[in-house]
Short mmCIF file of C-alpha atoms and ligand atoms in Angstrom, two decimals:
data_model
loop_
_atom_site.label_atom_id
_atom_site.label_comp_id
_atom_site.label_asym_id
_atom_site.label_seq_id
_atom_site.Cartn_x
_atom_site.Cartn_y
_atom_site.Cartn_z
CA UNK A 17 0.00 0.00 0.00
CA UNK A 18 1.40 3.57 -0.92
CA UNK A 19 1.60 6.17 1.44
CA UNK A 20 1.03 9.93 0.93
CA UNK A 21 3.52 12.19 2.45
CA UNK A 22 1.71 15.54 2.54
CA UNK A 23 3.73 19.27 3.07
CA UNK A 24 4.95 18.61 6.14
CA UNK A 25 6.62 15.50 5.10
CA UNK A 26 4.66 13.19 7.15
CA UNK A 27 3.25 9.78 5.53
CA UNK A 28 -0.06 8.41 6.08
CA UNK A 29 -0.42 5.09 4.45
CA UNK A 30 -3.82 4.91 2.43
CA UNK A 31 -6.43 3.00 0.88
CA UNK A 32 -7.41 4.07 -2.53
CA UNK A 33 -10.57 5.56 -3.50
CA UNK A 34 -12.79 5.19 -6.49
CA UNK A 35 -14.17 8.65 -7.84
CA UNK A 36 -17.01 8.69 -10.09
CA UNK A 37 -18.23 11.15 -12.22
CA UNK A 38 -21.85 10.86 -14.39
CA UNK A 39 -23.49 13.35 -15.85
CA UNK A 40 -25.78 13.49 -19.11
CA UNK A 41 -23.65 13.57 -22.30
CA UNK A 42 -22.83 17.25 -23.02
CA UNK A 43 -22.62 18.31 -19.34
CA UNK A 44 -18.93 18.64 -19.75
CA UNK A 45 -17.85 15.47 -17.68
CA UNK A 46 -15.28 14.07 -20.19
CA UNK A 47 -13.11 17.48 -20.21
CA UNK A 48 -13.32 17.75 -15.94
CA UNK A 49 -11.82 13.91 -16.12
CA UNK A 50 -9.02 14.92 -18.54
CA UNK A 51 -8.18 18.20 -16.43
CA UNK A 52 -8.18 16.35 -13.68
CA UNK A 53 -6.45 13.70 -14.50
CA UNK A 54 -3.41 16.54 -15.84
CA UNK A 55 -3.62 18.36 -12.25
CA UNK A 56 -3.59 15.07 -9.87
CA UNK A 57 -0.79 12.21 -10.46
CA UNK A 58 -2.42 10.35 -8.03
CA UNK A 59 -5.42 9.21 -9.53
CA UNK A 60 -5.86 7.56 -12.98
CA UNK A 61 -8.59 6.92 -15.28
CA UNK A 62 -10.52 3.36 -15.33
CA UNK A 63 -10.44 2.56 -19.34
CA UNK A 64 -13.63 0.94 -19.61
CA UNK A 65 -14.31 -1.66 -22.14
CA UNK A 66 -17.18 -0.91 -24.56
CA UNK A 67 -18.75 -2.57 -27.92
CA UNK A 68 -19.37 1.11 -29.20
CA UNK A 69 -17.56 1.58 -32.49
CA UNK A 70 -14.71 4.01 -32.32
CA UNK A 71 -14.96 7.72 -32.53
CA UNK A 72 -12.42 9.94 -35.06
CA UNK A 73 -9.39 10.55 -32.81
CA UNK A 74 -10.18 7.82 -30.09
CA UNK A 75 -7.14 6.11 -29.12
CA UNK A 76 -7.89 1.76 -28.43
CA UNK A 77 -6.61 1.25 -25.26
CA UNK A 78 -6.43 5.13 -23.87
CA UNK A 79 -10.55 6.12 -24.56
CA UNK A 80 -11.76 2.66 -24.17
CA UNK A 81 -11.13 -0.78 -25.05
CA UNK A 82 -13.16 -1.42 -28.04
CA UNK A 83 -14.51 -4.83 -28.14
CA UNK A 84 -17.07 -6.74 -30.11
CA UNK A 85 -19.98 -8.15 -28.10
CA UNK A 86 -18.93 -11.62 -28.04
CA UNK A 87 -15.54 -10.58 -26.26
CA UNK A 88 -17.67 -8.38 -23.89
CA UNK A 89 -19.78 -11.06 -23.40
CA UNK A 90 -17.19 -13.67 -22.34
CA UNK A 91 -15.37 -10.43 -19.89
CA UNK A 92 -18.89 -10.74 -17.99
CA UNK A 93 -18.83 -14.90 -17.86
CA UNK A 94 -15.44 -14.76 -16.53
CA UNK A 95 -16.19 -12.08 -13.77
CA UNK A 96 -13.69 -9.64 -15.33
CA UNK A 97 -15.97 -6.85 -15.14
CA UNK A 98 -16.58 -4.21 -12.14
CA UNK A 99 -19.38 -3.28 -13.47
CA UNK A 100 -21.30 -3.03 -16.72
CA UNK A 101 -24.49 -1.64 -18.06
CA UNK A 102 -26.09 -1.24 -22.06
CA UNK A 103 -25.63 2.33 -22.26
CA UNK A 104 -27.76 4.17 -25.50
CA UNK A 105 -27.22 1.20 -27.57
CA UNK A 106 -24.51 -0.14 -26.85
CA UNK A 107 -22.46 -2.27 -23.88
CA UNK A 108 -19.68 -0.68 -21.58
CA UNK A 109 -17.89 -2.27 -18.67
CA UNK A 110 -15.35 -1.71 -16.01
CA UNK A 111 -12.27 -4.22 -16.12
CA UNK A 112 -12.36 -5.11 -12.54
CA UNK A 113 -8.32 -6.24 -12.21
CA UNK A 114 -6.51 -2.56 -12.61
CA UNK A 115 -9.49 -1.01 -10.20
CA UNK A 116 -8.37 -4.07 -7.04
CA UNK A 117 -4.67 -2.93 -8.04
CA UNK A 118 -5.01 0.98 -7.59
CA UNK A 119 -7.30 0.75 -4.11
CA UNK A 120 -5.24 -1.90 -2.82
CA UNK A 121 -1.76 0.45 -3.72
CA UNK A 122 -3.18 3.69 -2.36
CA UNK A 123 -3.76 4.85 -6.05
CA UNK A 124 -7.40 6.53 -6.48
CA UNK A 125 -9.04 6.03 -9.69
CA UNK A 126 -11.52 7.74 -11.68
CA UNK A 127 -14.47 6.81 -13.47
CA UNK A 128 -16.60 8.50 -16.39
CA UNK A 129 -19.47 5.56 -15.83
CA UNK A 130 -23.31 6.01 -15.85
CA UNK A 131 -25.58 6.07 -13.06
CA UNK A 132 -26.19 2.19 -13.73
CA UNK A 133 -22.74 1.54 -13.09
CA UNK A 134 -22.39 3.70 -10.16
CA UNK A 135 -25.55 1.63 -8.79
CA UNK A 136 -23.43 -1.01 -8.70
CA UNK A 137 -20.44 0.26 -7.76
CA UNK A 138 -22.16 1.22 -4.66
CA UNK A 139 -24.06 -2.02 -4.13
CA UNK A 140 -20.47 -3.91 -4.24
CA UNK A 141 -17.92 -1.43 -2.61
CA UNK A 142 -19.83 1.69 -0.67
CA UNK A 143 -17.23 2.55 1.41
CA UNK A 144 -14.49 3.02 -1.51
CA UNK A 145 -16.91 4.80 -3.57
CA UNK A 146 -17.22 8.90 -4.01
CA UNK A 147 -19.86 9.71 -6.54
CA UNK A 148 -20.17 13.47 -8.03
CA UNK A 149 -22.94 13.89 -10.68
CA UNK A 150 -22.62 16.85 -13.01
CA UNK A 151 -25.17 19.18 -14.43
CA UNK A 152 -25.40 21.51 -17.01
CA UNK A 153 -26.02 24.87 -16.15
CA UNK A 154 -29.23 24.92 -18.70
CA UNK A 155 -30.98 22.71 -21.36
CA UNK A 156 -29.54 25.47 -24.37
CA UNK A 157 -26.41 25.37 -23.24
CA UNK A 158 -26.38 21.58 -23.01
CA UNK A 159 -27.60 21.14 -26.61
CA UNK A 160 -25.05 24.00 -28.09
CA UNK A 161 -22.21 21.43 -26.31
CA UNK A 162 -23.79 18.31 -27.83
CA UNK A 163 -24.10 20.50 -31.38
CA UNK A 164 -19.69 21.95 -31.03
CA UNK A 165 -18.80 18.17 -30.55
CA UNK A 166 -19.27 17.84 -34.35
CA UNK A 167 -18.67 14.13 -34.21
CA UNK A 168 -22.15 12.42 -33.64
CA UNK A 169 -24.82 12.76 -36.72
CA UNK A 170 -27.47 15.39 -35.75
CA UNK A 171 -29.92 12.12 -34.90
CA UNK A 172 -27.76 10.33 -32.45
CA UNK A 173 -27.92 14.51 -31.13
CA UNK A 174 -31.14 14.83 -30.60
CA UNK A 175 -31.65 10.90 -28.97
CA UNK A 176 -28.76 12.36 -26.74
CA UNK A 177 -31.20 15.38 -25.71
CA UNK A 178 -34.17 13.21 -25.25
CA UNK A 179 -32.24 10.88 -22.83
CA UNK A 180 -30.16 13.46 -21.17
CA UNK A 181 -33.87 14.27 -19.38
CA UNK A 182 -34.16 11.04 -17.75
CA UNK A 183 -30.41 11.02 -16.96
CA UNK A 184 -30.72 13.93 -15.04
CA UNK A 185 -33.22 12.54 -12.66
CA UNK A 186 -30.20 10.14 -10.82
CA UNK A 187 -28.83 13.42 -9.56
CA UNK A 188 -29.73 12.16 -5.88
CA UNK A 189 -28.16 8.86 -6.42
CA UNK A 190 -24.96 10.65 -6.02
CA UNK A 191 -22.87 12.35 -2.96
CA UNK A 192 -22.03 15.67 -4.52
CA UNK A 193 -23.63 17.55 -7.38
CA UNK A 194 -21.91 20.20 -9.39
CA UNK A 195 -23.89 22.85 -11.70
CA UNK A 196 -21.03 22.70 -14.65
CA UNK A 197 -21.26 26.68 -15.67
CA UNK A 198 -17.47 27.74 -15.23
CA UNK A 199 -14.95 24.96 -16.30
CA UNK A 200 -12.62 26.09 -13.87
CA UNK A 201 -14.45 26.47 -10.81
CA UNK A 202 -16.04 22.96 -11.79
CA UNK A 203 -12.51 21.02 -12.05
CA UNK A 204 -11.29 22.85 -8.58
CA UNK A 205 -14.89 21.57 -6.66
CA UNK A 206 -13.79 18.18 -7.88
CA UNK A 207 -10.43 18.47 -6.76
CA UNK A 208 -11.86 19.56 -3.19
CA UNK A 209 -13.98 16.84 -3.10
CA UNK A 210 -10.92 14.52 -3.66
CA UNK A 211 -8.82 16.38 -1.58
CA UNK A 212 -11.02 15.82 1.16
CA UNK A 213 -12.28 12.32 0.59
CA UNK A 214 -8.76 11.29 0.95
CA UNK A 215 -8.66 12.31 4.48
CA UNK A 216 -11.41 10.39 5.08
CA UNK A 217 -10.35 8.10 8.53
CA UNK A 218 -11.77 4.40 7.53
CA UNK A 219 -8.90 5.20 4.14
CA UNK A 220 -6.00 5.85 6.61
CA UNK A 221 -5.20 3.06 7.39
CA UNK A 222 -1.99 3.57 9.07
CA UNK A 223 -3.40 5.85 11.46
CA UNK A 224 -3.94 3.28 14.12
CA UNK A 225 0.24 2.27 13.97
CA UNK A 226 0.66 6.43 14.17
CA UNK A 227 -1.51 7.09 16.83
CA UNK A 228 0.23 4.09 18.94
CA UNK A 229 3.75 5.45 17.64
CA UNK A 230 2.87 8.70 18.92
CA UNK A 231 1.60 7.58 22.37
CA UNK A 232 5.19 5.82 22.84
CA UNK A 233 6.65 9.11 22.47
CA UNK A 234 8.72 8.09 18.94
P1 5GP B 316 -19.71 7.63 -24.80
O1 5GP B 316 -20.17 6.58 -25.76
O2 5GP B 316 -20.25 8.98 -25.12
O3 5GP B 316 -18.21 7.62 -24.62
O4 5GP B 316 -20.32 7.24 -23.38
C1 5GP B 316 -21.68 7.06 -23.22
C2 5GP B 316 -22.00 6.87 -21.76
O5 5GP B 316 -21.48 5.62 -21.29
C3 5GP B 316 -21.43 7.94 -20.83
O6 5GP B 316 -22.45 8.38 -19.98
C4 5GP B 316 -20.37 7.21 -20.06
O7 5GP B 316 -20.22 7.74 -18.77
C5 5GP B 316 -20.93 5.81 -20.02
N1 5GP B 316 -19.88 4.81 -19.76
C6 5GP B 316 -18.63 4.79 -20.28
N2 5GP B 316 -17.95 3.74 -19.82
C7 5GP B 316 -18.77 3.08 -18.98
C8 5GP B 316 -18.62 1.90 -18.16
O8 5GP B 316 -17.59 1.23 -18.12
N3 5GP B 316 -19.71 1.54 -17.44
C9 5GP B 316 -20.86 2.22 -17.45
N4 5GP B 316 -21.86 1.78 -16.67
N5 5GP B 316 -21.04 3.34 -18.20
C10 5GP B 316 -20.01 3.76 -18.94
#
């Protein structure tokens, strides 16, 4: 298990954490991963597996793992996957090994996963979970970012709209809930979040040899 040595150079030996963020496509959840994933070296991103054909400029391997169904299929039979859920039309999945690595190293890792996912997330591991659900300041604003994406045909657009309405009503599934209007303000509330999650007692779990250590005077 890693340790974290904060500023004054003391180290705290941790569990992991798994952060989740879900929001309705267009709510600007993708871009809040990637910043955060630049601004934190502690946490990495959960590449989820998916059947969903690859997007211009999606990197195999870094986006997702693309997979056809009867590979995703046999991930499931074999218990390989976290979690997994038929998202829009097609199948998506956590690769449960890398997530058991992280938590068990003191490495936190992130997760752009719908609220199905989270479900079960929470139904198998509560007390490693932090969910944050993010909203979209308003419905235009939401369909001018689906519109600037440019990649998805206007039709798979407008399904996106029409589903990001039911999406939105999961909101109190989750622990935190952040109103996406300023980028910046967003990607520091998540960083708080994390920030203080981490200092969460039950995940230090070398406190009990520090508090002893301290009591015999060392
Ligand atoms: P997209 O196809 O736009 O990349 O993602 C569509 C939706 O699938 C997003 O809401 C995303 O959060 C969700 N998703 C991506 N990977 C997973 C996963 O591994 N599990 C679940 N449950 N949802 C996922």
């Amino acid at each position: 298990m890693a340790s974290d040595t904060d500023k004054e150079g003391l180290e705290m030996t941790r569990r992991g954490l798994m952060l989740v963020l879900s929001s309705p496509s267009g709510a600007g959840k993708t871009s809040i991963s990637r910043e955060l994933l630049e601004r934190d070296d502690k946490i990495s991103l959960s590449i989820s597996a998916t059947t969903r054909p690859r997007r211009p400029g999606e990197v195999d391997g870094e986006d997702y793992k693309f997979v056809d169904k009867t590979t995703f299929d046999l991930m499931i039979n074999r218990q390989e996957l976290l979690e997994h859920a038929k998202v829009f039309d097609h199948y998506y999945g956590t690769p449960r090994a890398p997530v058991e690595q992280s938590l068990a190293g003191g490495r936190d890792v992130l997760f752009d996963i719908d609220w199905q996912g989270t479900q079960q997330l929470a139904e198998k591991a509560r007390g490693d979970l932090v969910s944050i659900f993010i909203l979209p300041p308003s419905t235009v604003e939401l369909d001018r970012r689906l519109h600037s994406r440019a990649q998805d045909s206007e039709a798979v657009i407008s399904e996106r709209m029409a589903r990001a309405a039911d999406e939105m009503t999961h909101w109190s599934e989750y622990d935190y809930v952040i109103v996406n209007v300023d980028f910046d303000k967003s990607v520091r509330k998540v960083q708080s979040i994390l920030e203080a999650e981490r200092l969460k007692r039950p995940r230090l779990v070398g406190l009990s040899d520090f508090v002893t250590r301290l009591r015999q005077g060392q």
